[in-house]
PDB file of C-alpha atoms and ligand atoms in Angstrom:
ATOM      1  CA  ASN M   1      -0.285  -0.018   0.588  1.00 55.00           C
ATOM      2  CA  ALA M   2       3.064   2.752  -0.033  1.00 64.00           C
ATOM      3  CA  TYR M   3       6.180   2.829  -1.461  1.00 67.00           C
ATOM      4  CA  GLU M   4       9.490   3.992  -0.025  1.00 70.00           C
ATOM      5  CA  THR M   5      12.901   4.168  -0.818  1.00 68.00           C
ATOM      6  CA  SER M   6      15.912   2.223   0.944  1.00 70.00           C
ATOM      7  CA  LYS M   7      19.233   1.250   1.114  1.00 74.00           C
ATOM      8  CA  VAL M   8      19.815  -2.018   1.346  1.00 77.00           C
ATOM      9  CA  THR M   9      23.087  -3.821   1.463  1.00 82.00           C
ATOM     10  CA  PHE M  10      23.907  -7.146   0.438  1.00 83.00           C
ATOM     11  CA  ASN M  11      26.907  -8.965   0.195  1.00 85.00           C
ATOM     12  CA  GLU M  12      28.118 -11.709  -1.939  1.00 84.00           C
ATOM     13  CA  LYS M  13      29.700 -14.149   1.596  1.00 86.00           C
ATOM     14  CA  GLU M  14      26.277 -13.838   3.508  1.00 87.00           C
ATOM     15  CA  HIS M  15      23.229 -13.557   1.166  1.00 89.00           C
ATOM     16  CA  TYR M  16      25.645 -15.164  -1.200  1.00 90.00           C
ATOM     17  CA  ARG M  17      22.593 -17.994  -2.688  1.00 90.00           C
ATOM     18  CA  TYR M  18      19.807 -14.838  -2.273  1.00 92.00           C
ATOM     19  CA  LEU M  19      22.682 -13.306  -4.644  1.00 92.00           C
ATOM     20  CA  ASN M  20      22.404 -15.717  -6.858  1.00 92.00           C
ATOM     21  CA  PHE M  21      19.113 -16.503  -7.740  1.00 92.00           C
ATOM     22  CA  LEU M  22      18.927 -12.365  -8.436  1.00 92.00           C
ATOM     23  CA  LYS M  23      21.621 -12.877 -11.467  1.00 92.00           C
ATOM     24  CA  GLN M  24      20.247 -15.083 -13.249  1.00 90.00           C
ATOM     25  CA  GLY M  25      17.470 -12.827 -13.691  1.00 89.00           C
ATOM     26  CA  ILE M  26      15.066 -15.261 -11.620  1.00 91.00           C
ATOM     27  CA  GLN M  27      11.582 -13.062  -9.892  1.00 93.00           C
ATOM     28  CA  ILE M  28      11.604 -14.309  -6.330  1.00 94.00           C
ATOM     29  CA  CYS M  29       7.739 -14.706  -5.665  1.00 93.00           C
ATOM     30  CA  ALA M  30       6.947 -15.100  -2.088  1.00 94.00           C
ATOM     31  CA  PRO M  31       3.274 -15.521  -0.472  1.00 94.00           C
ATOM     32  CA  ASP M  32       4.938 -16.826   2.228  1.00 93.00           C
ATOM     33  CA  VAL M  33       8.365 -15.505   2.857  1.00 91.00           C
ATOM     34  CA  MET M  34       9.445 -18.974   5.677  1.00 90.00           C
ATOM     35  CA  GLN M  35       8.046 -21.596   3.239  1.00 91.00           C
ATOM     36  CA  ASP M  36      10.503 -20.548   0.015  1.00 91.00           C
ATOM     37  CA  ASN M  37      14.220 -21.772   1.239  1.00 89.00           C
ATOM     38  CA  ARG M  38      15.434 -18.674  -1.727  1.00 91.00           C
ATOM     39  CA  LEU M  39      15.074 -16.623   0.933  1.00 91.00           C
ATOM     40  CA  ILE M  40      16.945 -18.917   3.666  1.00 88.00           C
ATOM     41  CA  GLU M  41      19.844 -16.340   4.547  1.00 89.00           C
ATOM     42  CA  LEU M  42      17.424 -13.451   5.216  1.00 88.00           C
ATOM     43  CA  TYR M  43      15.721 -15.031   7.556  1.00 85.00           C
ATOM     44  CA  ASP M  44      17.349 -14.491  11.022  1.00 82.00           C
ATOM     45  CA  THR M  45      17.625 -10.888   9.932  1.00 80.00           C
ATOM     46  CA  TYR M  46      16.133  -8.863   7.372  1.00 83.00           C
ATOM     47  CA  LEU M  47      12.885 -10.532   7.251  1.00 86.00           C
ATOM     48  CA  LYS M  48      12.636 -10.262  11.249  1.00 85.00           C
ATOM     49  CA  ASP M  49      13.746  -6.971  11.560  1.00 83.00           C
ATOM     50  CA  GLU M  50      11.357  -5.657   9.585  1.00 82.00           C
ATOM     51  CA  GLU M  51       8.361  -7.865   9.918  1.00 87.00           C
ATOM     52  CA  ILE M  52       8.024  -9.173   6.378  1.00 90.00           C
ATOM     53  CA  LYS M  53       5.796 -11.962   5.468  1.00 91.00           C
ATOM     54  CA  ALA M  54       5.429 -11.928   1.736  1.00 93.00           C
ATOM     55  CA  VAL M  55       7.560 -10.401  -0.880  1.00 93.00           C
ATOM     56  CA  ILE M  56       8.212  -9.844  -4.882  1.00 93.00           C
ATOM     57  CA  ASP M  57      11.894  -9.596  -5.415  1.00 94.00           C
ATOM     58  CA  THR M  58      12.858  -8.765  -8.978  1.00 93.00           C
ATOM     59  CA  PRO M  59      15.960  -8.390 -10.283  1.00 93.00           C
ATOM     60  CA  ILE M  60      16.732  -4.948 -11.450  1.00 92.00           C
ATOM     61  CA  PHE M  61      19.916  -5.425 -14.614  1.00 90.00           C
ATOM     62  CA  VAL M  62      21.907  -1.681 -15.668  1.00 88.00           C
ATOM     63  CA  GLU M  63      24.541  -3.068 -18.867  1.00 84.00           C
ATOM     64  CA  ASP M  64      23.669  -6.664 -17.933  1.00 84.00           C
ATOM     65  CA  LYS M  65      24.866  -6.686 -14.378  1.00 89.00           C
ATOM     66  CA  LEU M  66      22.850  -6.670 -11.527  1.00 91.00           C
ATOM     67  CA  TRP M  67      22.242  -3.211 -10.113  1.00 88.00           C
ATOM     68  CA  GLY M  68      19.733  -3.542  -7.828  1.00 89.00           C
ATOM     69  CA  VAL M  69      16.691  -5.309  -6.422  1.00 90.00           C
ATOM     70  CA  LEU M  70      12.947  -3.939  -6.452  1.00 89.00           C
ATOM     71  CA  LYS M  71      11.865  -5.209  -3.177  1.00 88.00           C
ATOM     72  CA  CYS M  72       7.641  -5.940  -2.668  1.00 89.00           C
ATOM     73  CA  GLU M  73       7.047  -6.157   0.219  1.00 89.00           C
ATOM     74  CA  TYR M  74       3.902  -7.201   2.401  1.00 89.00           C
ATOM     75  CA  LYS M  75       3.323  -6.925   6.147  1.00 88.00           C
ATOM     76  CA  GLN M  76       1.103 -10.196   6.225  1.00 87.00           C
ATOM     77  CA  LYS M  77       1.048 -13.309   3.887  1.00 88.00           C
ATOM     78  CA  HIS M  78      -0.140 -12.744   0.593  1.00 87.00           C
ATOM     79  CA  ASP M  79      -0.892 -14.292  -1.702  1.00 88.00           C
ATOM     80  CA  ILE M  80       0.494 -13.177  -5.509  1.00 87.00           C
ATOM     81  CA  ASP M  81      -0.695 -13.605  -9.087  1.00 84.00           C
ATOM     82  CA  ARG M  82       0.958 -12.626 -12.430  1.00 80.00           C
ATOM     83  CA  GLN M  83      -0.181  -9.449 -12.487  1.00 79.00           C
ATOM     84  CA  ASP M  84       1.709  -8.595  -8.936  1.00 81.00           C
ATOM     85  CA  GLU M  85       4.713 -10.625 -11.024  1.00 84.00           C
ATOM     86  CA  TRP M  86       4.930  -8.801 -13.821  1.00 79.00           C
ATOM     87  CA  PHE M  87       3.690  -4.866 -12.964  1.00 79.00           C
ATOM     88  CA  ASN M  88       6.986  -5.721 -10.789  1.00 85.00           C
ATOM     89  CA  HIS M  89       8.937  -7.159 -13.862  1.00 83.00           C
ATOM     90  CA  ILE M  90       7.600  -4.062 -15.684  1.00 81.00           C
ATOM     91  CA  LEU M  91       8.609  -1.554 -12.686  1.00 81.00           C
ATOM     92  CA  ALA M  92      12.148  -3.154 -12.667  1.00 85.00           C
ATOM     93  CA  PHE M  93      12.457  -2.812 -16.318  1.00 83.00           C
ATOM     94  CA  TYR M  94      11.690   0.636 -15.833  1.00 80.00           C
ATOM     95  CA  ILE M  95      13.942   1.861 -13.392  1.00 83.00           C
ATOM     96  CA  ALA M  96      16.749   0.250 -14.987  1.00 86.00           C
ATOM     97  CA  ASN M  97      15.916   2.049 -18.405  1.00 83.00           C
ATOM     98  CA  LEU M  98      16.028   5.170 -16.249  1.00 83.00           C
ATOM     99  CA  MET M  99      19.739   4.432 -14.942  1.00 84.00           C
ATOM    100  CA  GLU M 100      21.092   3.858 -17.833  1.00 83.00           C
ATOM    101  CA  SER M 101      20.344   6.233 -19.576  1.00 82.00           C
ATOM    102  CA  ALA M 102      21.453   8.627 -15.906  1.00 82.00           C
ATOM    103  CA  ARG M 103      24.456   6.241 -17.011  1.00 82.00           C
ATOM    104  CA  THR M 104      24.950   7.681 -20.733  1.00 81.00           C
ATOM    105  CA  ILE M 105      24.138  11.439 -19.412  1.00 81.00           C
ATOM    106  CA  GLU M 106      26.961  11.018 -17.392  1.00 81.00           C
ATOM    107  CA  ALA M 107      28.965   9.575 -19.238  1.00 81.00           C
ATOM    108  CA  ASN M 108      28.901  12.016 -22.147  1.00 83.00           C
ATOM    109  CA  GLU M 109      29.888  14.563 -19.419  1.00 85.00           C
ATOM    110  CA  GLU M 110      32.805  12.945 -18.606  1.00 84.00           C
ATOM    111  CA  VAL M 111      33.707  12.760 -22.237  1.00 84.00           C
ATOM    112  CA  LYS M 112      32.913  16.666 -22.468  1.00 85.00           C
ATOM    113  CA  LYS M 113      35.559  17.287 -19.403  1.00 87.00           C
ATOM    114  CA  TYR M 114      37.854  15.776 -21.255  1.00 83.00           C
ATOM    115  CA  LEU M 115      37.451  17.003 -24.586  1.00 83.00           C
ATOM    116  CA  LYS M 116      37.614  20.894 -22.993  1.00 85.00           C
ATOM    117  CA  LYS M 117      41.238  19.218 -21.097  1.00 84.00           C
ATOM    118  CA  LEU M 118      42.932  18.353 -24.743  1.00 81.00           C
ATOM    119  CA  GLU M 119      41.726  21.579 -26.229  1.00 82.00           C
ATOM    120  CA  GLU M 120      43.555  23.070 -23.690  1.00 84.00           C
ATOM    121  CA  ASN M 121      46.551  21.299 -24.018  1.00 83.00           C
ATOM    122  CA  PHE M 122      46.150  21.819 -27.443  1.00 82.00           C
ATOM    123  CA  ASP M 123      45.604  26.151 -26.940  1.00 84.00           C
ATOM    124  CA  GLU M 124      49.239  25.378 -25.160  1.00 84.00           C
ATOM    125  CA  VAL M 125      50.624  23.286 -27.589  1.00 82.00           C
ATOM    126  CA  ILE M 126      49.737  26.765 -30.224  1.00 84.00           C
ATOM    127  CA  SER M 127      50.456  29.169 -27.830  1.00 85.00           C
ATOM    128  CA  LEU M 128      54.234  27.707 -27.115  1.00 82.00           C
ATOM    129  CA  LEU M 129      55.186  26.993 -31.158  1.00 81.00           C
ATOM    130  CA  SER M 130      54.044  30.649 -31.673  1.00 84.00           C
ATOM    131  CA  ARG M 131      56.874  31.577 -28.758  1.00 83.00           C
ATOM    132  CA  ILE M 132      59.123  29.757 -30.750  1.00 80.00           C
ATOM    133  CA  VAL M 133      59.183  31.436 -33.753  1.00 79.00           C
ATOM    134  CA  GLU M 134      58.785  34.948 -32.080  1.00 81.00           C
ATOM    135  CA  GLU M 135      61.930  34.261 -30.369  1.00 79.00           C
ATOM    136  CA  ARG M 136      63.960  34.561 -33.140  1.00 75.00           C
ATOM    137  CA  ASP M 137      62.525  38.082 -34.578  1.00 75.00           C
ATOM    138  CA  PRO M 138      61.863  39.963 -31.348  1.00 70.00           C
ATOM    139  CA  TYR M 139      60.498  42.839 -33.552  1.00 69.00           C
ATOM    140  CA  THR M 140      57.410  40.511 -33.877  1.00 70.00           C
ATOM    141  CA  ALA M 141      56.904  39.548 -30.784  1.00 71.00           C
ATOM    142  CA  GLY M 142      53.202  39.301 -29.780  1.00 84.00           C
ATOM    143  CA  HIS M 143      52.595  40.123 -33.560  1.00 88.00           C
ATOM    144  CA  GLN M 144      51.183  36.418 -34.307  1.00 90.00           C
ATOM    145  CA  ARG M 145      48.930  36.776 -31.105  1.00 89.00           C
ATOM    146  CA  LYS M 146      47.599  39.836 -32.317  1.00 91.00           C
ATOM    147  CA  VAL M 147      46.440  39.095 -35.748  1.00 94.00           C
ATOM    148  CA  ALA M 148      45.148  35.973 -34.202  1.00 94.00           C
ATOM    149  CA  LEU M 149      43.003  37.930 -31.764  1.00 92.00           C
ATOM    150  CA  ILE M 150      41.890  40.926 -35.232  1.00 94.00           C
ATOM    151  CA  ALA M 151      41.239  37.533 -37.729  1.00 96.00           C
ATOM    152  CA  SER M 152      38.930  36.135 -35.169  1.00 95.00           C
ATOM    153  CA  ALA M 153      37.012  39.344 -34.804  1.00 94.00           C
ATOM    154  CA  ILE M 154      36.878  39.527 -38.053  1.00 96.00           C
ATOM    155  CA  ALA M 155      35.448  36.391 -38.966  1.00 96.00           C
ATOM    156  CA  ARG M 156      32.880  36.615 -35.437  1.00 94.00           C
ATOM    157  CA  GLU M 157      31.925  39.722 -37.332  1.00 94.00           C
ATOM    158  CA  LEU M 158      31.253  38.757 -40.413  1.00 96.00           C
ATOM    159  CA  GLY M 159      28.943  35.838 -38.513  1.00 96.00           C
ATOM    160  CA  LEU M 160      31.715  32.935 -39.264  1.00 96.00           C
ATOM    161  CA  SER M 161      30.555  29.982 -37.076  1.00 95.00           C
ATOM    162  CA  GLU M 162      32.639  29.710 -33.362  1.00 93.00           C
ATOM    163  CA  ASP M 163      34.387  27.132 -34.916  1.00 92.00           C
ATOM    164  CA  GLU M 164      35.673  28.963 -38.110  1.00 95.00           C
ATOM    165  CA  GLN M 165      36.595  31.789 -35.842  1.00 95.00           C
ATOM    166  CA  ARG M 166      38.859  29.123 -33.296  1.00 93.00           C
ATOM    167  CA  LYS M 167      40.168  28.147 -36.218  1.00 95.00           C
ATOM    168  CA  LEU M 168      41.409  31.964 -37.729  1.00 96.00           C
ATOM    169  CA  TYR M 169      42.407  32.242 -33.957  1.00 95.00           C
ATOM    170  CA  ILE M 170      44.719  29.415 -34.225  1.00 94.00           C
ATOM    171  CA  ALA M 171      45.878  30.144 -38.081  1.00 96.00           C
ATOM    172  CA  GLY M 172      46.780  33.603 -36.803  1.00 95.00           C
ATOM    173  CA  MET M 173      49.024  32.678 -33.732  1.00 93.00           C
ATOM    174  CA  LEU M 174      50.591  30.327 -36.386  1.00 92.00           C
ATOM    175  CA  HIS M 175      51.053  31.674 -39.404  1.00 94.00           C
ATOM    176  CA  ASP M 176      54.710  33.000 -39.716  1.00 92.00           C
ATOM    177  CA  ILE M 177      55.577  29.394 -38.404  1.00 90.00           C
ATOM    178  CA  GLY M 178      57.456  28.474 -41.885  1.00 91.00           C
ATOM    179  CA  LYS M 179      59.965  31.690 -40.974  1.00 89.00           C
ATOM    180  CA  LEU M 180      61.650  29.257 -38.285  1.00 85.00           C
ATOM    181  CA  TYR M 181      63.239  28.447 -41.566  1.00 86.00           C
ATOM    182  CA  VAL M 182      64.777  32.065 -42.792  1.00 88.00           C
ATOM    183  CA  PRO M 183      67.870  32.669 -41.713  1.00 88.00           C
ATOM    184  CA  PRO M 184      67.801  35.505 -38.353  1.00 82.00           C
ATOM    185  CA  GLU M 185      70.104  37.378 -40.135  1.00 86.00           C
ATOM    186  CA  ILE M 186      66.887  38.375 -42.559  1.00 88.00           C
ATOM    187  CA  LEU M 187      64.615  38.560 -39.876  1.00 84.00           C
ATOM    188  CA  THR M 188      65.780  40.741 -36.944  1.00 82.00           C
ATOM    189  CA  LYS M 189      68.118  42.857 -39.680  1.00 83.00           C
ATOM    190  CA  PRO M 190      66.994  47.137 -38.413  1.00 80.00           C
ATOM    191  CA  SER M 191      66.844  47.768 -42.265  1.00 83.00           C
ATOM    192  CA  ARG M 192      64.250  47.059 -45.031  1.00 85.00           C
ATOM    193  CA  LEU M 193      65.281  44.177 -46.727  1.00 87.00           C
ATOM    194  CA  THR M 194      66.656  43.527 -50.610  1.00 92.00           C
ATOM    195  CA  PRO M 195      65.418  41.744 -53.062  1.00 93.00           C
ATOM    196  CA  ILE M 196      67.194  38.933 -52.496  1.00 92.00           C
ATOM    197  CA  GLU M 197      66.095  38.970 -48.935  1.00 93.00           C
ATOM    198  CA  PHE M 198      62.630  39.111 -49.821  1.00 92.00           C
ATOM    199  CA  GLU M 199      62.865  36.182 -52.110  1.00 93.00           C
ATOM    200  CA  ILE M 200      64.074  34.326 -49.159  1.00 93.00           C
ATOM    201  CA  VAL M 201      61.442  35.634 -46.742  1.00 92.00           C
ATOM    202  CA  LYS M 202      59.064  34.983 -49.726  1.00 94.00           C
ATOM    203  CA  VAL M 203      59.604  30.831 -48.904  1.00 94.00           C
ATOM    204  CA  HIS M 204      58.060  31.573 -45.265  1.00 94.00           C
ATOM    205  CA  PRO M 205      53.763  30.217 -46.501  1.00 96.00           C
ATOM    206  CA  ASP M 206      55.111  27.397 -47.977  1.00 96.00           C
ATOM    207  CA  LYS M 207      57.492  26.473 -45.250  1.00 93.00           C
ATOM    208  CA  GLY M 208      54.561  26.945 -42.652  1.00 93.00           C
ATOM    209  CA  TYR M 209      52.285  24.464 -45.103  1.00 95.00           C
ATOM    210  CA  GLU M 210      54.242  21.914 -45.220  1.00 92.00           C
ATOM    211  CA  THR M 211      55.114  21.842 -41.076  1.00 88.00           C
ATOM    212  CA  LEU M 212      51.578  21.428 -40.108  1.00 90.00           C
ATOM    213  CA  ILE M 213      50.155  19.869 -43.067  1.00 90.00           C
ATOM    214  CA  THR M 214      52.248  17.015 -41.242  1.00 85.00           C
ATOM    215  CA  LEU M 215      49.627  17.123 -38.244  1.00 83.00           C
ATOM    216  CA  GLU M 216      46.394  15.482 -38.813  1.00 83.00           C
ATOM    217  CA  SER M 217      44.952  18.547 -36.196  1.00 83.00           C
ATOM    218  CA  LEU M 218      46.786  20.861 -38.295  1.00 90.00           C
ATOM    219  CA  LYS M 219      45.336  20.647 -42.251  1.00 91.00           C
ATOM    220  CA  GLU M 220      43.201  23.212 -42.601  1.00 93.00           C
ATOM    221  CA  ILE M 221      44.992  26.044 -41.135  1.00 95.00           C
ATOM    222  CA  ALA M 222      47.936  24.574 -43.392  1.00 96.00           C
ATOM    223  CA  GLU M 223      46.286  25.748 -46.274  1.00 97.00           C
ATOM    224  CA  ILE M 224      45.324  29.324 -44.431  1.00 97.00           C
ATOM    225  CA  VAL M 225      48.857  29.492 -43.863  1.00 97.00           C
ATOM    226  CA  ARG M 226      50.025  29.224 -46.741  1.00 97.00           C
ATOM    227  CA  GLN M 227      47.920  31.244 -48.824  1.00 98.00           C
ATOM    228  CA  HIS M 228      47.733  34.597 -45.804  1.00 97.00           C
ATOM    229  CA  HIS M 229      49.840  36.465 -48.249  1.00 97.00           C
ATOM    230  CA  GLU M 230      48.016  35.622 -51.426  1.00 97.00           C
ATOM    231  CA  ARG M 231      45.918  39.019 -52.698  1.00 97.00           C
ATOM    232  CA  LEU M 232      42.775  39.518 -54.331  1.00 97.00           C
ATOM    233  CA  ASP M 233      45.065  40.890 -57.885  1.00 96.00           C
ATOM    234  CA  GLY M 234      47.513  38.045 -58.007  1.00 96.00           C
ATOM    235  CA  SER M 235      50.139  40.195 -56.635  1.00 96.00           C
ATOM    236  CA  GLY M 236      50.921  38.092 -53.648  1.00 96.00           C
ATOM    237  CA  TYR M 237      52.902  34.656 -53.172  1.00 95.00           C
ATOM    238  CA  PRO M 238      53.976  32.112 -53.260  1.00 95.00           C
ATOM    239  CA  LYS M 239      51.650  30.888 -55.565  1.00 96.00           C
ATOM    240  CA  GLY M 240      49.938  34.321 -57.277  1.00 96.00           C
ATOM    241  CA  LEU M 241      46.696  33.185 -56.006  1.00 96.00           C
ATOM    242  CA  LYS M 242      43.509  35.925 -57.619  1.00 96.00           C
ATOM    243  CA  ASN M 243      40.124  36.244 -56.318  1.00 95.00           C
ATOM    244  CA  ASN M 244      38.366  33.559 -55.483  1.00 95.00           C
ATOM    245  CA  GLN M 245      41.207  31.303 -55.679  1.00 96.00           C
ATOM    246  CA  ILE M 246      42.039  32.433 -52.485  1.00 97.00           C
ATOM    247  CA  ILE M 247      40.219  31.003 -49.632  1.00 97.00           C
ATOM    248  CA  LYS M 248      38.308  32.810 -47.604  1.00 97.00           C
ATOM    249  CA  GLU M 249      39.998  32.169 -44.620  1.00 97.00           C
ATOM    250  CA  ALA M 250      43.622  32.967 -46.370  1.00 98.00           C
ATOM    251  CA  ARG M 251      41.974  36.556 -47.041  1.00 98.00           C
ATOM    252  CA  ILE M 252      40.783  37.136 -43.479  1.00 98.00           C
ATOM    253  CA  LEU M 253      43.997  36.063 -42.199  1.00 98.00           C
ATOM    254  CA  ALA M 254      46.087  38.612 -44.602  1.00 98.00           C
ATOM    255  CA  VAL M 255      44.036  41.511 -43.514  1.00 97.00           C
ATOM    256  CA  ALA M 256      44.814  41.174 -40.053  1.00 97.00           C
ATOM    257  CA  ASP M 257      47.759  40.575 -40.564  1.00 96.00           C
ATOM    258  CA  VAL M 258      48.824  43.551 -42.637  1.00 96.00           C
ATOM    259  CA  ALA M 259      46.865  45.293 -40.169  1.00 95.00           C
ATOM    260  CA  GLU M 260      48.399  44.752 -37.502  1.00 93.00           C
ATOM    261  CA  ALA M 261      51.871  44.555 -38.818  1.00 92.00           C
ATOM    262  CA  MET M 262      51.004  48.376 -39.891  1.00 93.00           C
ATOM    263  CA  LEU M 263      50.132  49.032 -36.491  1.00 90.00           C
ATOM    264  CA  ALA M 264      53.251  47.799 -34.784  1.00 88.00           C
ATOM    265  CA  ARG M 265      56.551  49.820 -33.994  1.00 83.00           C
ATOM    266  CA  ARG M 266      59.353  49.240 -36.225  1.00 80.00           C
ATOM    267  CA  PRO M 267      63.218  49.688 -35.990  1.00 76.00           C
ATOM    268  CA  TYR M 268      63.120  51.433 -39.034  1.00 78.00           C
ATOM    269  CA  ARG M 269      59.603  53.330 -38.745  1.00 84.00           C
ATOM    270  CA  PRO M 270      57.028  54.739 -36.255  1.00 88.00           C
ATOM    271  CA  PRO M 271      54.124  52.744 -35.995  1.00 90.00           C
ATOM    272  CA  ILE M 272      51.238  53.823 -38.491  1.00 92.00           C
ATOM    273  CA  PRO M 273      48.640  55.557 -37.462  1.00 91.00           C
ATOM    274  CA  ILE M 274      45.265  53.269 -37.613  1.00 90.00           C
ATOM    275  CA  GLU M 275      43.130  56.466 -39.730  1.00 90.00           C
ATOM    276  CA  GLU M 276      45.984  55.568 -42.242  1.00 93.00           C
ATOM    277  CA  VAL M 277      46.373  52.024 -42.010  1.00 93.00           C
ATOM    278  CA  LEU M 278      42.230  51.896 -42.900  1.00 93.00           C
ATOM    279  CA  LYS M 279      43.098  54.237 -45.433  1.00 94.00           C
ATOM    280  CA  TYR M 280      45.422  52.035 -47.023  1.00 96.00           C
ATOM    281  CA  LEU M 281      43.049  48.937 -46.584  1.00 96.00           C
ATOM    282  CA  ASP M 282      39.991  50.826 -48.073  1.00 95.00           C
ATOM    283  CA  GLU M 283      41.445  52.470 -50.729  1.00 96.00           C
ATOM    284  CA  ASN M 284      42.455  48.480 -51.909  1.00 97.00           C
ATOM    285  CA  LYS M 285      40.223  46.991 -51.172  1.00 94.00           C
ATOM    286  CA  GLY M 286      38.920  44.974 -53.936  1.00 95.00           C
ATOM    287  CA  LYS M 287      42.358  45.234 -55.748  1.00 96.00           C
ATOM    288  CA  LEU M 288      44.423  43.831 -53.033  1.00 97.00           C
ATOM    289  CA  PHE M 289      42.138  42.602 -50.142  1.00 97.00           C
ATOM    290  CA  ASP M 290      38.901  41.587 -49.921  1.00 97.00           C
ATOM    291  CA  PRO M 291      36.049  43.869 -49.519  1.00 97.00           C
ATOM    292  CA  GLU M 292      34.141  42.564 -46.955  1.00 97.00           C
ATOM    293  CA  VAL M 293      36.575  41.470 -44.953  1.00 97.00           C
ATOM    294  CA  VAL M 294      37.938  45.494 -45.282  1.00 97.00           C
ATOM    295  CA  GLU M 295      34.395  46.684 -43.674  1.00 96.00           C
ATOM    296  CA  ALA M 296      34.161  44.140 -41.458  1.00 96.00           C
ATOM    297  CA  CYS M 297      37.867  44.921 -39.812  1.00 95.00           C
ATOM    298  CA  LYS M 298      37.101  48.097 -39.523  1.00 93.00           C
ATOM    299  CA  LYS M 299      34.192  47.374 -38.229  1.00 92.00           C
ATOM    300  CA  VAL M 300      36.315  45.565 -35.731  1.00 91.00           C
ATOM    301  CA  PHE M 301      38.651  48.550 -35.013  1.00 88.00           C
ATOM    302  CA  SER M 302      35.855  50.914 -34.728  1.00 82.00           C
ATOM    303  CA  LEU M 303      34.564  48.949 -32.208  1.00 69.00           C
ATOM    304  CA  GLY M 304      37.111  49.471 -30.245  1.00 66.00           C
ATOM    305  CA  MET M 305      38.248  46.028 -30.514  1.00 58.00           C
ATOM    306  CA  LEU M 306      41.962  46.646 -31.814  1.00 55.00           C
ATOM    307  CA  PRO M 307      44.057  44.487 -28.944  1.00 49.00           C
ATOM    308  CA  GLN M 308      47.202  46.795 -27.229  1.00 45.00           C
ATOM    309  CA  SER M 309      49.914  46.838 -29.430  1.00 39.00           C
TER     310      SER M 309
HETATM  311 FE1  FE2 F   1      53.465  36.001 -43.154  1.00 50.65          FE
END
């Protein structure tokens, strides 16, 4: 006549026989507990203490293991009919299902935590790689992080997905990784480069691609990095790609890279004021840069999202 939940623990040592029946999936229906020797181990303790005279004990299996027992207990001897048996079976089955779904939800939470951890570790590795490049080139220290911030902000402004924004952040962080192959004398030269030196610097997008393409998780990033010096009119390098031959992400990275580089101090020139940078991008939109990206970049700067340089 009443339902209640209580925790009763049975153990293998004292209740071996009883548990063994349940483990085999047997429902123990005892109209008179004292007449049922399957319950013999429970006579003197549990059944006597609780003054139980009749039981229907139904095993609950979760993931193919005995997880618990649905116990229907009577204070008087009680005739048990098929309906009682079935009712308890169905209820036990229902509980088992709930338990299994609860476990799946828990498992998903675990997976989420694990993925988060992986993502953090991944970000650490990206930052480390980025620092290694900048270590050799103190003039551009912090450049990649700022480009990453501008590029991902432009992506957000363009309404791209969070995945795309993240991709652009990572591409920004690593876009000059190919400079590891450029001699440090050239990278740190305090004056403008000679044409030959510039030819050497121009290998860095391809070298960056070759480095990143070896990592499965950075395959898409590799292509963005390879194209970050391409320009709409074909005047860029390494391939001289034009317009739509250049992937959208690379067109975003290009604008972020140029804007950040102009805004930064160089040994041979002071920082260029923001108005001049935006004017330059504006004058060259449709020619060198994707007009839509330039507009988004202008919005990013006007919104005050400019990272500290
Ligand atoms: Fe570059």
